Structure formats: C-alpha cells, structure tokens
Amino acid sequence: MCFFFFQAEDGIRDAQESRGLGDVYKRQGFGMSVRLLLVLLPGIACLGSASSHLKYMMFYDDDLPAQHEFINVVSGDGASIPDIIADYQNYHIPGMPTLPSTVFDRSKHGLYPGWAQTTDEFIATMLPLLANGTAMGVFLGDEICCSGVPLSNLTAVADRLRTGLGQSAVLYTNECSVMKDWPAVPFALDYVSIDFYDGHNTDGAREVAQNKQFYTEVIYPKLAPHQGVLFVPGIFASDPAHCARGNVSCPLDSQAEQIVTKLDGFFEWAKNDTRVAGFNLSLIHI
C-alpha cells in the first residue's frame, strides 16, 4: 500500500542533481499557486521505503476537488461526518472526524455535563465508518487545552474514545505551548502536533527552528513509545496590506520564497525523524 507524499525528487526534476524543493520552485517562478507547492513538497513514499514512517497528509480545510490527488486523510477540522462520508464515496479517501462541539466546553474551560453520553453516541456513529474504511480515526480538536480545558478533561475523553473505538483507531489532537506544562501526552492519543507560525512569512527557517526546538525539548520527552507527532506548517499567504499595518513588509513573491524554505526544512526534518508521521497543513489566511 502506498501513502502519497509529493517529494520534489520524484519526477519533478530531470536527471540533474537534487538541490532541494526551493530550487524547483525558483525555476518555476514565484507567481505560482501555493497549492502547487504541495505537488512539490512530498512525493510518493511507499511503506518499506526509507521514509515509511511518513503515513499521513491532510489539510485543516476540506477542499477535496483540489486536494484529492495529494492527500490520504480528510481532516475533520474542516469537514463534518457527512462531508467525510461524501468525500470517501467520491475519492475513496478516509477521514478523521472531529468530536461534536458539545464535548469540550471551551467557554467554561471544561466538559459539558452530557459529554460522556455525547462521546458514546459519537463512538456508535464512528464504529461502522471505521469498519468500512470511511474513517480511520478521530481528530479530537484544535488547541483544546490551549483554550483553557484542563489536561485531565482531554485525557478522560481520549480514554473513553480509546475504550469505545479500540486500538486500531487513530487519535490525534493539535495543541500549543501549553504542552510545556503537561507531565506527559495522554496515553490514549497516537499523535500530537503544535503550530508555531511565521505569521508574515518573513523567515521560514525560523519557523522550522522554533518548531524543532519545541518538539525536541518539550514534546518528545513526554511521548510514550507508541506515540508520534505531525507537522503543521503554515502555507498561507499574509495580505501585504495587513503586514503594512504592523510596519512589516511582506511582498507575496518574498513570502513564496519563505514558504518554500519552511517546506524544505520541515520535509527534510520529517524524512530523518521516525517520530514524525506526516503533515496536517494549515491554509489559514492572515
């Protein structure tokens, strides 16, 4: 079975020496769509290859007509369960639905009173989707603890999901720097991620370095042996007018160069780090 990662070395260049994703992009011109970067980022990597630990490619938004050729998971952060069912029917790509909004009460920094019943109902909905391949796991939510929900609440929900869905379901969440206060990543989770962005795309290498320091110094020591991480590079463009209001210059062509730099950096890191399972790319617009 193959998982699809569009690597620059695979069929993009001719027989010349590989010099990195940025070189390919520079030869194409910086006016190209950011979406085309994703064709250049990871190539085809099959299980058993040198990068067989890279398993997942997804986005924070749901745009399967544009994305289906270079993803292998539909993220529930941008898609409802009906969306994921339709996406699987149309493209045969499994999804990772997110929990109902009535599990974590972010406004009150806790759980809704009926969270257990809601979670059990979600599990009952998920079981046939897991069995027929429509779903492959659950995205618990984005920055749950970062919004003030205690780690104990996240752990309780993750434990309930694991008990109800079994060991084969993938459980994943994205967090922020609040993870520095965690004693450990909840054992029921399979993957975690963070998203530190170079918001104006002025220094892609710094974004990679900042993420690498946090993953290495904070997250990795808190992982159990069965757990891993995903990367969430920001591949959005900032409006130059928005940058100017903050006295920052961010021409789109310069942003394109920095996006390439960060993608090069994240991909090289991911290929050589077996704790990295893939990418959940952010297309947030700033």
PDB file of N, CA and C in Angstrom, residues 191-278:
ATOM      1  N   TYR A 191      -1.104  10.620  18.187  1.00  0.00           N
ATOM      2  CA  TYR A 191      -0.298  11.702  17.626  1.00  0.00           C
ATOM      3  C   TYR A 191      -0.723  13.046  18.201  1.00  0.00           C
ATOM      4  N   VAL A 192       0.255  13.933  18.320  1.00  0.00           N
ATOM      5  CA  VAL A 192       0.010  15.322  18.703  1.00  0.00           C
ATOM      6  C   VAL A 192       0.785  16.220  17.754  1.00  0.00           C
ATOM      7  N   SER A 193       0.404  17.481  17.741  1.00  0.00           N
ATOM      8  CA  SER A 193       1.147  18.471  16.946  1.00  0.00           C
ATOM      9  C   SER A 193       0.991  19.833  17.588  1.00  0.00           C
ATOM     10  N   ILE A 194       1.827  20.763  17.156  1.00  0.00           N
ATOM     11  CA  ILE A 194       1.700  22.178  17.523  1.00  0.00           C
ATOM     12  C   ILE A 194       1.797  22.981  16.234  1.00  0.00           C
ATOM     13  N   ASP A 195       1.458  24.248  16.313  1.00  0.00           N
ATOM     14  CA  ASP A 195       1.551  25.091  15.122  1.00  0.00           C
ATOM     15  C   ASP A 195       2.080  26.478  15.490  1.00  0.00           C
ATOM     16  N   PHE A 196       3.396  26.593  15.455  1.00  0.00           N
ATOM     17  CA  PHE A 196       4.041  27.881  15.619  1.00  0.00           C
ATOM     18  C   PHE A 196       4.322  28.438  14.227  1.00  0.00           C
ATOM     19  N   TYR A 197       3.741  29.586  13.895  1.00  0.00           N
ATOM     20  CA  TYR A 197       3.840  30.122  12.543  1.00  0.00           C
ATOM     21  C   TYR A 197       4.723  31.362  12.474  1.00  0.00           C
ATOM     22  N   ASP A 198       5.399  31.490  11.354  1.00  0.00           N
ATOM     23  CA  ASP A 198       5.994  32.762  10.949  1.00  0.00           C
ATOM     24  C   ASP A 198       4.875  33.514  10.232  1.00  0.00           C
ATOM     25  N   GLY A 199       4.079  34.240  11.002  1.00  0.00           N
ATOM     26  CA  GLY A 199       2.811  34.760  10.524  1.00  0.00           C
ATOM     27  C   GLY A 199       2.850  35.570   9.249  1.00  0.00           C
ATOM     28  N   HIS A 200       3.942  36.308   9.017  1.00  0.00           N
ATOM     29  CA  HIS A 200       4.032  37.137   7.820  1.00  0.00           C
ATOM     30  C   HIS A 200       4.939  36.531   6.756  1.00  0.00           C
ATOM     31  N   ASN A 201       5.399  35.303   6.990  1.00  0.00           N
ATOM     32  CA  ASN A 201       6.275  34.618   6.031  1.00  0.00           C
ATOM     33  C   ASN A 201       7.517  35.441   5.695  1.00  0.00           C
ATOM     34  N   THR A 202       8.172  35.917   6.732  1.00  0.00           N
ATOM     35  CA  THR A 202       9.404  36.676   6.530  1.00  0.00           C
ATOM     36  C   THR A 202      10.657  35.866   6.847  1.00  0.00           C
ATOM     37  N   ASP A 203      10.492  34.715   7.532  1.00  0.00           N
ATOM     38  CA  ASP A 203      11.655  33.897   7.895  1.00  0.00           C
ATOM     39  C   ASP A 203      11.216  32.446   8.087  1.00  0.00           C
ATOM     40  N   GLY A 204      11.146  31.715   6.967  1.00  0.00           N
ATOM     41  CA  GLY A 204      10.689  30.333   7.027  1.00  0.00           C
ATOM     42  C   GLY A 204      11.599  29.439   7.844  1.00  0.00           C
ATOM     43  N   ALA A 205      12.913  29.705   7.781  1.00  0.00           N
ATOM     44  CA  ALA A 205      13.858  28.892   8.544  1.00  0.00           C
ATOM     45  C   ALA A 205      13.623  29.051  10.044  1.00  0.00           C
ATOM     46  N   ARG A 206      13.254  30.235  10.465  1.00  0.00           N
ATOM     47  CA  ARG A 206      12.984  30.462  11.889  1.00  0.00           C
ATOM     48  C   ARG A 206      11.756  29.681  12.333  1.00  0.00           C
ATOM     49  N   GLU A 207      10.727  29.602  11.471  1.00  0.00           N
ATOM     50  CA  GLU A 207       9.544  28.810  11.830  1.00  0.00           C
ATOM     51  C   GLU A 207       9.919  27.357  12.060  1.00  0.00           C
ATOM     52  N   VAL A 208      10.748  26.807  11.178  1.00  0.00           N
ATOM     53  CA  VAL A 208      11.184  25.424  11.343  1.00  0.00           C
ATOM     54  C   VAL A 208      11.985  25.270  12.627  1.00  0.00           C
ATOM     55  N   ALA A 209      12.911  26.193  12.873  1.00  0.00           N
ATOM     56  CA  ALA A 209      13.766  26.109  14.058  1.00  0.00           C
ATOM     57  C   ALA A 209      12.953  26.225  15.340  1.00  0.00           C
ATOM     58  N   GLN A 210      11.963  27.108  15.355  1.00  0.00           N
ATOM     59  CA  GLN A 210      11.136  27.279  16.552  1.00  0.00           C
ATOM     60  C   GLN A 210      10.342  26.013  16.833  1.00  0.00           C
ATOM     61  N   ASN A 211       9.753  25.433  15.787  1.00  0.00           N
ATOM     62  CA  ASN A 211       9.020  24.191  15.967  1.00  0.00           C
ATOM     63  C   ASN A 211       9.947  23.068  16.411  1.00  0.00           C
ATOM     64  N   LYS A 212      11.122  22.980  15.791  1.00  0.00           N
ATOM     65  CA  LYS A 212      12.040  21.894  16.116  1.00  0.00           C
ATOM     66  C   LYS A 212      12.485  21.963  17.568  1.00  0.00           C
ATOM     67  N   GLN A 213      12.737  23.155  18.054  1.00  0.00           N
ATOM     68  CA  GLN A 213      13.149  23.299  19.448  1.00  0.00           C
ATOM     69  C   GLN A 213      12.043  22.842  20.391  1.00  0.00           C
ATOM     70  N   PHE A 214      10.792  23.217  20.086  1.00  0.00           N
ATOM     71  CA  PHE A 214       9.694  22.852  20.978  1.00  0.00           C
ATOM     72  C   PHE A 214       9.421  21.350  20.919  1.00  0.00           C
ATOM     73  N   TYR A 215       9.390  20.796  19.707  1.00  0.00           N
ATOM     74  CA  TYR A 215       9.172  19.350  19.597  1.00  0.00           C
ATOM     75  C   TYR A 215      10.271  18.587  20.339  1.00  0.00           C
ATOM     76  N   THR A 216      11.509  18.990  20.125  1.00  0.00           N
ATOM     77  CA  THR A 216      12.639  18.246  20.681  1.00  0.00           C
ATOM     78  C   THR A 216      12.731  18.384  22.198  1.00  0.00           C
ATOM     79  N   GLU A 217      12.571  19.607  22.696  1.00  0.00           N
ATOM     80  CA  GLU A 217      12.781  19.864  24.113  1.00  0.00           C
ATOM     81  C   GLU A 217      11.541  19.634  24.970  1.00  0.00           C
ATOM     82  N   VAL A 218      10.343  19.812  24.388  1.00  0.00           N
ATOM     83  CA  VAL A 218       9.115  19.743  25.184  1.00  0.00           C
ATOM     84  C   VAL A 218       8.281  18.504  24.868  1.00  0.00           C
ATOM     85  N   ILE A 219       7.992  18.282  23.591  1.00  0.00           N
ATOM     86  CA  ILE A 219       7.047  17.211  23.250  1.00  0.00           C
ATOM     87  C   ILE A 219       7.685  15.835  23.306  1.00  0.00           C
ATOM     88  N   TYR A 220       8.825  15.656  22.658  1.00  0.00           N
ATOM     89  CA  TYR A 220       9.413  14.315  22.563  1.00  0.00           C
ATOM     90  C   TYR A 220       9.646  13.657  23.922  1.00  0.00           C
ATOM     91  N   PRO A 221      10.114  14.385  24.927  1.00  0.00           N
ATOM     92  CA  PRO A 221      10.292  13.725  26.229  1.00  0.00           C
ATOM     93  C   PRO A 221       8.980  13.270  26.873  1.00  0.00           C
ATOM     94  N   LYS A 222       7.844  13.792  26.407  1.00  0.00           N
ATOM     95  CA  LYS A 222       6.554  13.458  27.010  1.00  0.00           C
ATOM     96  C   LYS A 222       5.828  12.350  26.243  1.00  0.00           C
ATOM     97  N   LEU A 223       6.404  11.862  25.142  1.00  0.00           N
ATOM     98  CA  LEU A 223       5.761  10.836  24.339  1.00  0.00           C
ATOM     99  C   LEU A 223       6.014   9.445  24.906  1.00  0.00           C
ATOM    100  N   ALA A 224       4.992   8.605  24.862  1.00  0.00           N
ATOM    101  CA  ALA A 224       5.167   7.172  25.142  1.00  0.00           C
ATOM    102  C   ALA A 224       5.740   6.519  23.886  1.00  0.00           C
ATOM    103  N   PRO A 225       6.300   5.317  23.996  1.00  0.00           N
ATOM    104  CA  PRO A 225       6.928   4.687  22.826  1.00  0.00           C
ATOM    105  C   PRO A 225       6.009   4.518  21.624  1.00  0.00           C
ATOM    106  N   HIS A 226       4.700   4.362  21.838  1.00  0.00           N
ATOM    107  CA  HIS A 226       3.794   4.138  20.714  1.00  0.00           C
ATOM    108  C   HIS A 226       3.348   5.430  20.054  1.00  0.00           C
ATOM    109  N   GLN A 227       3.726   6.576  20.598  1.00  0.00           N
ATOM    110  CA  GLN A 227       3.204   7.851  20.122  1.00  0.00           C
ATOM    111  C   GLN A 227       4.162   8.550  19.167  1.00  0.00           C
ATOM    112  N   GLY A 228       3.597   9.429  18.341  1.00  0.00           N
ATOM    113  CA  GLY A 228       4.384  10.213  17.408  1.00  0.00           C
ATOM    114  C   GLY A 228       3.787  11.596  17.239  1.00  0.00           C
ATOM    115  N   VAL A 229       4.257  12.311  16.214  1.00  0.00           N
ATOM    116  CA  VAL A 229       3.829  13.688  16.001  1.00  0.00           C
ATOM    117  C   VAL A 229       3.507  13.913  14.527  1.00  0.00           C
ATOM    118  N   LEU A 230       2.753  14.976  14.275  1.00  0.00           N
ATOM    119  CA  LEU A 230       2.535  15.501  12.931  1.00  0.00           C
ATOM    120  C   LEU A 230       3.080  16.918  12.883  1.00  0.00           C
ATOM    121  N   PHE A 231       3.380  17.391  11.693  1.00  0.00           N
ATOM    122  CA  PHE A 231       3.822  18.771  11.498  1.00  0.00           C
ATOM    123  C   PHE A 231       2.689  19.587  10.892  1.00  0.00           C
ATOM    124  N   VAL A 232       2.614  20.868  11.298  1.00  0.00           N
ATOM    125  CA  VAL A 232       1.567  21.769  10.818  1.00  0.00           C
ATOM    126  C   VAL A 232       2.211  23.038  10.255  1.00  0.00           C
ATOM    127  N   PRO A 233       2.895  22.943   9.113  1.00  0.00           N
ATOM    128  CA  PRO A 233       3.487  24.150   8.529  1.00  0.00           C
ATOM    129  C   PRO A 233       2.398  25.110   8.053  1.00  0.00           C
ATOM    130  N   GLY A 234       2.631  26.395   8.236  1.00  0.00           N
ATOM    131  CA  GLY A 234       1.712  27.380   7.691  1.00  0.00           C
ATOM    132  C   GLY A 234       2.037  27.647   6.229  1.00  0.00           C
ATOM    133  N   ILE A 235       1.108  27.309   5.327  1.00  0.00           N
ATOM    134  CA  ILE A 235       1.353  27.543   3.905  1.00  0.00           C
ATOM    135  C   ILE A 235       0.409  28.607   3.369  1.00  0.00           C
ATOM    136  N   PHE A 236      -0.094  29.428   4.272  1.00  0.00           N
ATOM    137  CA  PHE A 236      -0.962  30.535   3.897  1.00  0.00           C
ATOM    138  C   PHE A 236      -0.130  31.739   3.476  1.00  0.00           C
ATOM    139  N   ALA A 237      -0.775  32.690   2.834  1.00  0.00           N
ATOM    140  CA  ALA A 237      -0.133  33.961   2.496  1.00  0.00           C
ATOM    141  C   ALA A 237      -0.772  35.064   3.329  1.00  0.00           C
ATOM    142  N   SER A 238       0.049  35.989   3.792  1.00  0.00           N
ATOM    143  CA  SER A 238      -0.446  37.156   4.505  1.00  0.00           C
ATOM    144  C   SER A 238      -0.708  38.285   3.522  1.00  0.00           C
ATOM    145  N   ASP A 239      -1.787  38.989   3.731  1.00  0.00           N
ATOM    146  CA  ASP A 239      -2.096  40.150   2.899  1.00  0.00           C
ATOM    147  C   ASP A 239      -1.029  41.221   3.139  1.00  0.00           C
ATOM    148  N   PRO A 240      -0.315  41.671   2.097  1.00  0.00           N
ATOM    149  CA  PRO A 240       0.712  42.704   2.300  1.00  0.00           C
ATOM    150  C   PRO A 240       0.177  43.947   3.005  1.00  0.00           C
ATOM    151  N   ALA A 241      -1.096  44.278   2.760  1.00  0.00           N
ATOM    152  CA  ALA A 241      -1.685  45.440   3.432  1.00  0.00           C
ATOM    153  C   ALA A 241      -1.795  45.184   4.933  1.00  0.00           C
ATOM    154  N   HIS A 242      -2.118  43.936   5.307  1.00  0.00           N
ATOM    155  CA  HIS A 242      -2.178  43.565   6.729  1.00  0.00           C
ATOM    156  C   HIS A 242      -0.793  43.693   7.351  1.00  0.00           C
ATOM    157  N   CYS A 243       0.225  43.234   6.640  1.00  0.00           N
ATOM    158  CA  CYS A 243       1.596  43.356   7.144  1.00  0.00           C
ATOM    159  C   CYS A 243       1.974  44.817   7.345  1.00  0.00           C
ATOM    160  N   ALA A 244       1.607  45.656   6.370  1.00  0.00           N
ATOM    161  CA  ALA A 244       1.987  47.074   6.413  1.00  0.00           C
ATOM    162  C   ALA A 244       1.405  47.764   7.640  1.00  0.00           C
ATOM    163  N   ARG A 245       0.217  47.325   8.052  1.00  0.00           N
ATOM    164  CA  ARG A 245      -0.387  47.938   9.243  1.00  0.00           C
ATOM    165  C   ARG A 245       0.417  47.638  10.498  1.00  0.00           C
ATOM    166  N   GLY A 246       1.227  46.566  10.441  1.00  0.00           N
ATOM    167  CA  GLY A 246       2.106  46.247  11.548  1.00  0.00           C
ATOM    168  C   GLY A 246       3.541  46.653  11.289  1.00  0.00           C
ATOM    169  N   ASN A 247       3.736  47.537  10.293  1.00  0.00           N
ATOM    170  CA  ASN A 247       5.069  48.025   9.917  1.00  0.00           C
ATOM    171  C   ASN A 247       6.001  46.882   9.496  1.00  0.00           C
ATOM    172  N   VAL A 248       5.419  45.872   8.824  1.00  0.00           N
ATOM    173  CA  VAL A 248       6.181  44.744   8.293  1.00  0.00           C
ATOM    174  C   VAL A 248       5.982  44.698   6.789  1.00  0.00           C
ATOM    175  N   SER A 249       7.052  44.496   6.062  1.00  0.00           N
ATOM    176  CA  SER A 249       6.974  44.356   4.616  1.00  0.00           C
ATOM    177  C   SER A 249       6.922  42.869   4.259  1.00  0.00           C
ATOM    178  N   CYS A 250       5.893  42.462   3.519  1.00  0.00           N
ATOM    179  CA  CYS A 250       5.779  41.052   3.148  1.00  0.00           C
ATOM    180  C   CYS A 250       5.246  40.912   1.722  1.00  0.00           C
ATOM    181  N   PRO A 251       6.028  41.321   0.719  1.00  0.00           N
ATOM    182  CA  PRO A 251       5.595  41.123  -0.668  1.00  0.00           C
ATOM    183  C   PRO A 251       5.307  39.653  -0.928  1.00  0.00           C
ATOM    184  N   LEU A 252       4.330  39.373  -1.778  1.00  0.00           N
ATOM    185  CA  LEU A 252       3.917  37.993  -1.999  1.00  0.00           C
ATOM    186  C   LEU A 252       5.041  37.130  -2.553  1.00  0.00           C
ATOM    187  N   ASP A 253       5.866  37.678  -3.467  1.00  0.00           N
ATOM    188  CA  ASP A 253       6.961  36.881  -4.009  1.00  0.00           C
ATOM    189  C   ASP A 253       7.951  36.493  -2.914  1.00  0.00           C
ATOM    190  N   SER A 254       8.233  37.423  -2.003  1.00  0.00           N
ATOM    191  CA  SER A 254       9.142  37.102  -0.898  1.00  0.00           C
ATOM    192  C   SER A 254       8.521  36.069   0.028  1.00  0.00           C
ATOM    193  N   GLN A 255       7.196  36.161   0.248  1.00  0.00           N
ATOM    194  CA  GLN A 255       6.523  35.162   1.067  1.00  0.00           C
ATOM    195  C   GLN A 255       6.638  33.774   0.428  1.00  0.00           C
ATOM    196  N   ALA A 256       6.506  33.734  -0.903  1.00  0.00           N
ATOM    197  CA  ALA A 256       6.607  32.446  -1.596  1.00  0.00           C
ATOM    198  C   ALA A 256       7.970  31.810  -1.347  1.00  0.00           C
ATOM    199  N   GLU A 257       9.022  32.627  -1.383  1.00  0.00           N
ATOM    200  CA  GLU A 257      10.365  32.103  -1.118  1.00  0.00           C
ATOM    201  C   GLU A 257      10.442  31.510   0.288  1.00  0.00           C
ATOM    202  N   GLN A 258       9.862  32.211   1.265  1.00  0.00           N
ATOM    203  CA  GLN A 258       9.948  31.748   2.643  1.00  0.00           C
ATOM    204  C   GLN A 258       9.073  30.513   2.884  1.00  0.00           C
ATOM    205  N   ILE A 259       7.952  30.418   2.178  1.00  0.00           N
ATOM    206  CA  ILE A 259       7.126  29.212   2.288  1.00  0.00           C
ATOM    207  C   ILE A 259       7.908  28.012   1.782  1.00  0.00           C
ATOM    208  N   VAL A 260       8.617  28.194   0.668  1.00  0.00           N
ATOM    209  CA  VAL A 260       9.456  27.121   0.141  1.00  0.00           C
ATOM    210  C   VAL A 260      10.524  26.741   1.149  1.00  0.00           C
ATOM    211  N   THR A 261      11.144  27.735   1.772  1.00  0.00           N
ATOM    212  CA  THR A 261      12.195  27.471   2.757  1.00  0.00           C
ATOM    213  C   THR A 261      11.653  26.638   3.909  1.00  0.00           C
ATOM    214  N   LYS A 262      10.471  26.996   4.400  1.00  0.00           N
ATOM    215  CA  LYS A 262       9.936  26.249   5.542  1.00  0.00           C
ATOM    216  C   LYS A 262       9.531  24.834   5.124  1.00  0.00           C
ATOM    217  N   LEU A 263       8.949  24.674   3.930  1.00  0.00           N
ATOM    218  CA  LEU A 263       8.571  23.344   3.486  1.00  0.00           C
ATOM    219  C   LEU A 263       9.789  22.463   3.288  1.00  0.00           C
ATOM    220  N   ASP A 264      10.835  23.023   2.702  1.00  0.00           N
ATOM    221  CA  ASP A 264      12.098  22.285   2.577  1.00  0.00           C
ATOM    222  C   ASP A 264      12.575  21.814   3.945  1.00  0.00           C
ATOM    223  N   GLY A 265      12.558  22.743   4.911  1.00  0.00           N
ATOM    224  CA  GLY A 265      13.067  22.428   6.243  1.00  0.00           C
ATOM    225  C   GLY A 265      12.235  21.384   6.957  1.00  0.00           C
ATOM    226  N   PHE A 266      10.909  21.536   6.910  1.00  0.00           N
ATOM    227  CA  PHE A 266      10.041  20.559   7.570  1.00  0.00           C
ATOM    228  C   PHE A 266      10.168  19.188   6.927  1.00  0.00           C
ATOM    229  N   PHE A 267      10.251  19.149   5.593  1.00  0.00           N
ATOM    230  CA  PHE A 267      10.283  17.852   4.928  1.00  0.00           C
ATOM    231  C   PHE A 267      11.607  17.134   5.174  1.00  0.00           C
ATOM    232  N   GLU A 268      12.710  17.875   5.143  1.00  0.00           N
ATOM    233  CA  GLU A 268      13.997  17.243   5.427  1.00  0.00           C
ATOM    234  C   GLU A 268      14.033  16.709   6.855  1.00  0.00           C
ATOM    235  N   TRP A 269      13.500  17.477   7.776  1.00  0.00           N
ATOM    236  CA  TRP A 269      13.412  17.035   9.168  1.00  0.00           C
ATOM    237  C   TRP A 269      12.542  15.783   9.267  1.00  0.00           C
ATOM    238  N   ALA A 270      11.367  15.818   8.629  1.00  0.00           N
ATOM    239  CA  ALA A 270      10.438  14.690   8.731  1.00  0.00           C
ATOM    240  C   ALA A 270      11.035  13.408   8.160  1.00  0.00           C
ATOM    241  N   LYS A 271      11.736  13.505   7.059  1.00  0.00           N
ATOM    242  CA  LYS A 271      12.302  12.308   6.429  1.00  0.00           C
ATOM    243  C   LYS A 271      13.298  11.606   7.340  1.00  0.00           C
ATOM    244  N   ASN A 272      13.937  12.369   8.222  1.00  0.00           N
ATOM    245  CA  ASN A 272      15.007  11.818   9.046  1.00  0.00           C
ATOM    246  C   ASN A 272      14.620  11.628  10.504  1.00  0.00           C
ATOM    247  N   ASP A 273      13.336  11.770  10.816  1.00  0.00           N
ATOM    248  CA  ASP A 273      12.875  11.661  12.199  1.00  0.00           C
ATOM    249  C   ASP A 273      11.700  10.688  12.238  1.00  0.00           C
ATOM    250  N   THR A 274      11.925   9.504  12.755  1.00  0.00           N
ATOM    251  CA  THR A 274      10.899   8.465  12.716  1.00  0.00           C
ATOM    252  C   THR A 274       9.732   8.732  13.655  1.00  0.00           C
ATOM    253  N   ARG A 275       9.840   9.750  14.500  1.00  0.00           N
ATOM    254  CA  ARG A 275       8.709  10.098  15.348  1.00  0.00           C
ATOM    255  C   ARG A 275       7.661  10.905  14.592  1.00  0.00           C
ATOM    256  N   VAL A 276       8.021  11.384  13.396  1.00  0.00           N
ATOM    257  CA  VAL A 276       7.107  12.197  12.580  1.00  0.00           C
ATOM    258  C   VAL A 276       6.302  11.281  11.667  1.00  0.00           C
ATOM    259  N   ALA A 277       4.978  11.383  11.740  1.00  0.00           N
ATOM    260  CA  ALA A 277       4.101  10.506  10.959  1.00  0.00           C
ATOM    261  C   ALA A 277       3.501  11.192   9.745  1.00  0.00           C
ATOM    262  N   GLY A 278       3.678  12.515   9.616  1.00  0.00           N
ATOM    263  CA  GLY A 278       3.117  13.174   8.447  1.00  0.00           C
ATOM    264  C   GLY A 278       2.838  14.642   8.693  1.00  0.00           C
TER     265      GLY A 278
END
